[in-house]
Tab-separated table of C-alpha atoms and ligand atoms in Angstrom:
chain	number	residue	atom	x	y	z
A	193	MET	CA	-0.093	-0.084	0.089
A	194	ARG	CA	0.944	3.896	-0.711
A	195	ILE	CA	1.501	6.738	1.283
A	196	GLY	CA	-0.725	9.738	-0.187
A	197	PHE	CA	0.093	12.816	-0.612
A	198	PHE	CA	-2.361	15.989	-1.711
A	199	ASP	CA	-1.238	19.002	-3.469
A	200	SER	CA	-3.370	21.930	-5.103
A	201	GLY	CA	-0.731	21.434	-7.833
A	202	ILE	CA	3.464	20.701	-7.732
A	203	GLY	CA	3.899	21.827	-3.993
A	204	GLY	CA	3.649	19.258	-2.254
A	205	ILE	CA	6.134	18.338	-3.620
A	206	SER	CA	8.738	19.332	-1.651
A	207	ILE	CA	7.205	17.367	0.610
A	208	LEU	CA	7.130	14.254	-0.882
A	209	ASN	CA	11.824	15.257	-1.298
A	210	GLU	CA	12.108	15.027	2.368
A	211	VAL	CA	9.492	12.123	3.526
A	212	MET	CA	11.483	9.752	0.139
A	213	LYS	CA	15.196	10.061	2.325
A	214	TYR	CA	13.507	9.158	5.251
A	215	PHE	CA	10.983	6.579	3.962
A	216	PRO	CA	13.232	4.335	0.869
A	217	ARG	CA	10.979	1.441	1.380
A	218	GLU	CA	8.210	3.371	0.945
A	219	ASP	CA	6.149	3.010	-2.070
A	220	PHE	CA	4.522	7.190	-2.487
A	221	LEU	CA	1.150	8.023	-4.731
A	222	TYR	CA	1.228	11.569	-5.498
A	223	TYR	CA	-2.003	13.915	-6.455
A	224	ALA	CA	-2.502	16.999	-7.635
A	225	ASP	CA	-6.086	19.050	-8.548
A	226	THR	CA	-4.781	20.268	-11.424
A	227	LEU	CA	-8.151	21.193	-12.030
A	228	ASN	CA	-8.081	23.464	-9.816
A	229	VAL	CA	-4.820	25.371	-9.102
A	230	PRO	CA	-3.932	27.763	-6.949
A	231	TYR	CA	-6.222	27.494	-4.806
A	232	GLY	CA	-5.024	30.693	-1.756
A	233	THR	CA	-7.031	32.855	-3.879
A	234	LYS	CA	-10.372	30.451	-3.956
A	235	THR	CA	-13.437	30.769	-1.099
A	236	LYS	CA	-12.944	28.651	1.474
A	237	GLU	CA	-16.045	26.710	0.390
A	238	GLU	CA	-14.958	26.912	-2.622
A	239	VAL	CA	-11.792	25.108	-2.123
A	240	ASN	CA	-13.354	22.461	0.891
A	241	GLN	CA	-15.462	21.566	-2.833
A	242	HIS	CA	-12.114	20.066	-4.256
A	243	VAL	CA	-10.369	18.591	-1.084
A	244	LYS	CA	-13.429	16.372	-0.342
A	245	ALA	CA	-13.550	15.006	-4.513
A	246	ALA	CA	-9.835	15.143	-5.216
A	247	VAL	CA	-9.364	12.695	-1.570
A	248	GLU	CA	-12.214	11.089	-2.652
A	249	ASN	CA	-10.037	9.776	-6.378
A	250	ILE	CA	-7.488	9.284	-3.775
A	251	LEU	CA	-8.514	7.302	-1.064
A	252	LYS	CA	-9.591	5.515	-4.398
A	253	GLU	CA	-6.281	3.832	-4.698
A	254	ASP	CA	-4.055	1.661	-2.857
A	255	VAL	CA	-2.911	4.493	0.527
A	256	LYS	CA	-2.338	3.352	3.356
A	257	ALA	CA	-2.193	6.484	4.906
A	258	LEU	CA	-3.003	10.235	4.088
A	259	ILE	CA	-0.574	13.773	3.227
A	260	ILE	CA	-2.184	16.786	3.373
A	261	ALA	CA	0.718	18.406	1.380
A	262	CYS	CA	-0.776	22.251	1.059
A	263	ASN	CA	-1.272	23.870	4.117
A	264	THR	CA	-4.726	25.898	2.514
A	265	ALA	CA	-6.315	22.320	2.119
A	266	THR	CA	-5.185	21.948	5.581
A	267	SER	CA	-6.310	25.220	6.826
A	268	ILE	CA	-10.591	24.719	5.316
A	269	SER	CA	-10.890	20.770	5.892
A	270	ILE	CA	-8.234	18.813	7.862
A	271	ASN	CA	-11.212	18.187	10.147
A	272	GLU	CA	-14.260	17.302	8.619
A	273	LEU	CA	-11.592	14.870	6.479
A	274	ARG	CA	-10.483	13.246	10.102
A	275	SER	CA	-13.785	12.646	10.350
A	276	ALA	CA	-15.039	11.774	7.902
A	277	TYR	CA	-11.736	8.405	6.946
A	278	ASP	CA	-10.839	6.417	8.999
A	279	ILE	CA	-7.517	5.951	7.246
A	280	PRO	CA	-4.030	8.498	9.637
A	281	ILE	CA	-4.413	12.147	8.240
A	282	ILE	CA	-1.688	14.183	9.038
A	283	GLY	CA	-1.699	17.943	7.552
A	284	MET	CA	0.327	20.921	7.296
A	285	GLU	CA	0.503	24.257	8.815
A	286	PRO	CA	3.128	26.710	8.798
A	287	ALA	CA	5.811	25.755	11.049
A	288	ALA	CA	5.506	29.327	13.392
A	289	LYS	CA	6.161	26.953	16.255
A	290	PRO	CA	9.681	26.319	15.903
A	291	ALA	CA	10.733	29.899	14.462
A	292	ILE	CA	9.591	31.628	17.844
A	293	LYS	CA	10.814	29.548	19.522
A	294	LEU	CA	14.949	29.954	17.355
A	295	SER	CA	13.334	34.253	17.329
A	296	ASN	CA	13.279	34.588	20.889
A	297	LEU	CA	16.665	32.928	21.525
A	298	MET	CA	17.243	36.255	19.066
A	299	GLN	CA	15.207	38.032	20.749
A	300	LYS	CA	14.326	38.891	16.654
A	301	LYS	CA	11.108	38.149	14.910
A	302	VAL	CA	9.192	36.122	12.963
A	303	LEU	CA	8.142	36.011	9.465
A	304	VAL	CA	5.377	33.668	7.105
A	305	PHE	CA	4.963	33.487	4.190
A	306	ALA	CA	1.771	31.662	2.891
A	307	THR	CA	-1.492	31.423	0.390
A	308	ASP	CA	-4.743	34.570	1.461
A	309	LEU	CA	-6.470	31.730	2.317
A	310	THR	CA	-4.284	30.397	4.589
A	311	LEU	CA	-3.171	33.868	6.930
A	312	LYS	CA	-6.997	34.336	6.707
A	313	GLU	CA	-8.560	31.318	8.446
A	314	VAL	CA	-9.223	30.246	11.489
A	315	LYS	CA	-6.217	27.913	12.022
A	316	TYR	CA	-3.848	29.581	11.818
A	317	ARG	CA	-5.149	32.793	13.099
A	318	ASP	CA	-6.132	30.584	16.684
A	319	LEU	CA	-2.129	28.980	16.483
A	320	ILE	CA	-0.948	32.365	16.256
A	321	ALA	CA	-2.942	33.632	19.387
A	322	LYS	CA	-1.983	30.229	21.283
A	323	ILE	CA	1.637	30.525	20.523
A	324	ASP	CA	3.087	34.187	19.691
A	325	LYS	CA	2.843	35.444	23.501
A	326	HIS	CA	5.223	38.480	22.581
A	327	SER	CA	4.045	40.058	19.195
A	328	ILE	CA	6.830	39.135	17.422
A	329	VAL	CA	5.327	37.438	14.307
A	330	ASP	CA	4.238	38.877	11.504
A	331	SER	CA	3.136	37.603	8.038
A	332	LEU	CA	3.062	37.968	4.302
A	333	PRO	CA	0.436	36.288	1.238
A	334	LEU	CA	2.331	35.701	-1.378
A	335	PRO	CA	-0.065	34.147	-4.124
A	336	GLU	CA	1.950	34.847	-7.129
A	337	LEU	CA	4.475	32.650	-5.993
A	338	VAL	CA	2.176	29.890	-6.408
A	339	GLU	CA	1.938	30.550	-10.018
A	340	PHE	CA	5.932	31.018	-10.556
A	341	CYS	CA	6.070	27.618	-8.606
A	342	GLU	CA	3.969	25.999	-10.414
A	343	GLU	CA	5.035	27.721	-14.134
A	344	LEU	CA	8.910	26.288	-12.817
A	345	ASN	CA	9.389	30.009	-13.348
A	346	PHE	CA	13.235	30.445	-11.590
A	347	ASN	CA	14.487	32.912	-13.315
A	348	TRP	CA	17.454	35.492	-11.515
A	349	ASN	CA	15.010	38.784	-12.751
A	350	THR	CA	11.711	37.643	-11.644
A	351	LEU	CA	11.522	36.729	-8.270
A	352	ASN	CA	14.873	39.447	-7.464
A	353	THR	CA	11.924	42.581	-8.181
A	354	TYR	CA	9.519	40.142	-7.250
A	355	PHE	CA	11.140	39.986	-3.228
A	356	LYS	CA	11.744	42.684	-3.437
A	357	THR	CA	8.778	44.585	-4.439
A	358	LYS	CA	7.331	42.676	-1.586
A	359	LEU	CA	9.618	42.405	0.866
A	360	GLN	CA	10.453	46.124	1.012
A	361	ASP	CA	8.589	47.674	3.817
A	362	PHE	CA	9.899	44.810	6.304
A	363	ASP	CA	13.469	45.587	7.416
A	364	LEU	CA	15.593	42.569	7.556
A	365	SER	CA	17.274	43.042	9.668
A	366	THR	CA	14.485	42.634	12.892
A	367	TYR	CA	13.594	38.839	11.676
A	368	CYS	CA	15.889	35.685	12.215
A	369	THR	CA	13.005	33.624	10.987
A	370	VAL	CA	11.550	33.242	7.969
A	371	VAL	CA	7.793	30.462	7.718
A	372	LEU	CA	7.461	28.949	3.804
A	373	GLY	CA	4.074	27.998	4.932
A	374	CYS	CA	2.875	26.824	2.023
A	375	THR	CA	4.184	24.076	-0.023
A	376	HIS	CA	5.258	25.284	-3.395
A	377	PHE	CA	7.653	27.903	-1.587
A	378	PRO	CA	10.508	25.219	-0.623
A	379	TYR	CA	11.251	24.940	-4.439
A	380	TYR	CA	13.062	29.511	-3.872
A	381	LYS	CA	14.479	27.540	-0.950
A	382	PRO	CA	17.948	28.359	-2.594
A	383	ILE	CA	16.583	31.480	-3.941
A	384	LEU	CA	15.826	32.765	-0.537
A	385	LYS	CA	18.772	31.553	1.219
A	386	GLU	CA	20.869	34.247	-1.825
A	387	LEU	CA	18.369	36.834	-1.714
A	388	LEU	CA	17.764	36.942	3.009
A	389	PRO	CA	19.883	38.716	4.615
A	390	SER	CA	22.432	35.449	5.371
A	391	HIS	CA	21.415	35.797	9.288
A	392	ILE	CA	17.544	34.893	8.782
A	393	GLN	CA	17.025	31.506	8.897
A	394	LEU	CA	13.562	29.412	6.766
A	395	VAL	CA	12.046	27.158	8.578
A	396	ASP	CA	9.308	24.760	6.670
A	397	GLY	CA	6.619	22.418	7.556
A	398	SER	CA	8.843	18.843	6.410
A	399	LYS	CA	10.798	18.172	9.470
A	400	GLY	CA	7.034	17.671	11.800
A	401	THR	CA	5.316	16.190	9.131
A	402	ILE	CA	7.410	13.230	8.819
A	403	LYS	CA	8.555	13.231	11.843
A	404	ARG	CA	4.197	12.605	12.419
A	405	LEU	CA	3.942	10.126	9.822
A	406	SER	CA	6.821	8.315	11.518
A	407	ILE	CA	4.803	8.121	14.570
A	408	LEU	CA	1.282	7.393	13.130
A	409	LEU	CA	2.847	4.431	10.071
A	410	LYS	CA	5.151	2.854	13.075
A	411	ASP	CA	1.592	3.567	15.774
A	412	ASN	CA	-0.707	1.307	13.631
A	413	ASN	CA	1.768	-0.913	11.788
A	414	LEU	CA	1.733	0.427	8.557
A	415	LEU	CA	5.189	0.421	7.954
A	416	ASN	CA	6.757	-1.430	5.150
A	417	GLU	CA	10.061	-3.019	4.609
A	418	ASN	CA	9.562	-4.296	0.607
A	419	GLY	CA	8.910	-0.933	-1.043
A	420	THR	CA	11.546	1.203	-3.183
A	421	ASN	CA	10.207	4.910	-3.686
A	422	ASP	CA	8.463	3.881	-6.413
A	423	ILE	CA	6.217	6.826	-7.227
A	424	LEU	CA	2.565	7.429	-8.597
A	425	PHE	CA	1.693	10.173	-10.022
A	426	LYS	CA	-1.171	11.516	-10.956
A	427	CYS	CA	-4.084	14.380	-11.031
A	428	SER	CA	-7.338	15.787	-11.446
A	429	ASP	CA	-7.338	16.724	-15.031
A	430	GLN	CA	-5.366	13.407	-16.215
A	431	SER	CA	-2.485	15.509	-17.849
A	432	ASN	CA	-0.012	13.823	-18.758
A	433	ALA	CA	2.051	16.532	-19.747
A	434	TYR	CA	1.676	17.835	-15.879
A	435	ILE	CA	2.182	14.955	-14.774
A	436	GLU	CA	5.903	14.729	-16.882
A	437	LYS	CA	5.826	18.386	-14.919
A	438	MET	CA	5.550	16.768	-11.692
A	439	LYS	CA	8.537	14.350	-12.173
A	440	ASP	CA	10.605	17.565	-13.298
A	441	ALA	CA	9.790	19.414	-10.275
A	442	LEU	CA	10.919	16.509	-8.119
A	443	SER	CA	14.243	15.845	-10.057
A	444	ALA	CA	13.987	19.839	-9.607
A	445	LEU	CA	14.245	19.192	-5.737
A	446	GLU	CA	16.506	16.294	-5.565
A	447	ASN	CA	19.236	18.186	-7.833
A	448	GLU	CA	18.305	21.425	-6.273
A	449	LEU	CA	19.304	22.864	-10.575
A	450	ASN	CA	17.386	26.197	-9.237
A	451	LYS	CA	20.027	27.578	-7.288
A	452	PRO	CA	21.438	30.984	-8.653
A	453	LYS	CA	24.266	32.069	-7.512
A	454	ARG	CA	23.968	36.132	-6.976
A	455	LYS	CA	23.883	38.603	-3.968
A	456	HIS	CA	21.425	39.316	-0.709
A	457	LEU	CA	18.479	42.048	-0.630
A	458	LYS	CA	19.353	45.467	0.769
B	274	DGL	N1	1.006	24.235	-1.419
B	274	DGL	C1	-0.415	25.219	-1.302
B	274	DGL	C2	-0.433	25.841	0.031
B	274	DGL	O1	0.610	24.737	0.906
B	274	DGL	C3	-1.406	25.936	-2.380
B	274	DGL	C4	-1.438	26.884	-2.686
B	274	DGL	C5	-2.351	27.462	-3.491
B	274	DGL	O2	-2.657	26.591	-4.675
B	274	DGL	O3	-2.420	28.286	-4.041
B	274	DGL	O4	-0.593	25.774	0.537
């Protein structure tokens, strides 16, 4: 049986890429909702509908656990999904907790990048209200970055201009962590590392997901000894071109092909 991964598009492949390294004897199914990507600029009701339909499709396959590798889908639908299905379901949310810990230590602030919908939703607001005791968390929606990612756009000039514009009102010397709260964003880690001041650390949700998955597989006796890291790629519009794109995206992540060599943002 496979471990299922779900995202609106290629974002969740950034999590799959990390998970595969820790579970070499597991096989995977990756499903992208190509008919409806992006989610982050849609209404809550629309996203909930799309997520439920996508999960129904995924569970027609032989899947033993499901990772909702999408912060936006998690924030809208995770509770409903967990009560509707018996298999273990892991959601993702912006990794603000470890970022706050680190930033408190350094007496600096946290900047969370995510989609509009994730940042607007009650799940995120509740999380921040609970853990941000000293009000050090700021957030910034980056919807265009999801689109760049879907186009596999890693063009240095485009991204440099984009990030400069988006970050112009932030004094980056006052932050020490940037949370990548959307699974499309880790593709831009190499670029962000070059662009942001070197003291800023990038934090994403992959470590927490790996930990949670490991516990759930062990507790439910679901660990596989015979898999080969085989991946079955599927998408809602059944486009072969998109399946090739997903494979290219995974290779790009594995090889860090998008790594530029340039200077920091001033
Ligand atoms: N990758 C998704 C996330 O983590 C969704 C991006 C989108 O479809 O807007 O939020």
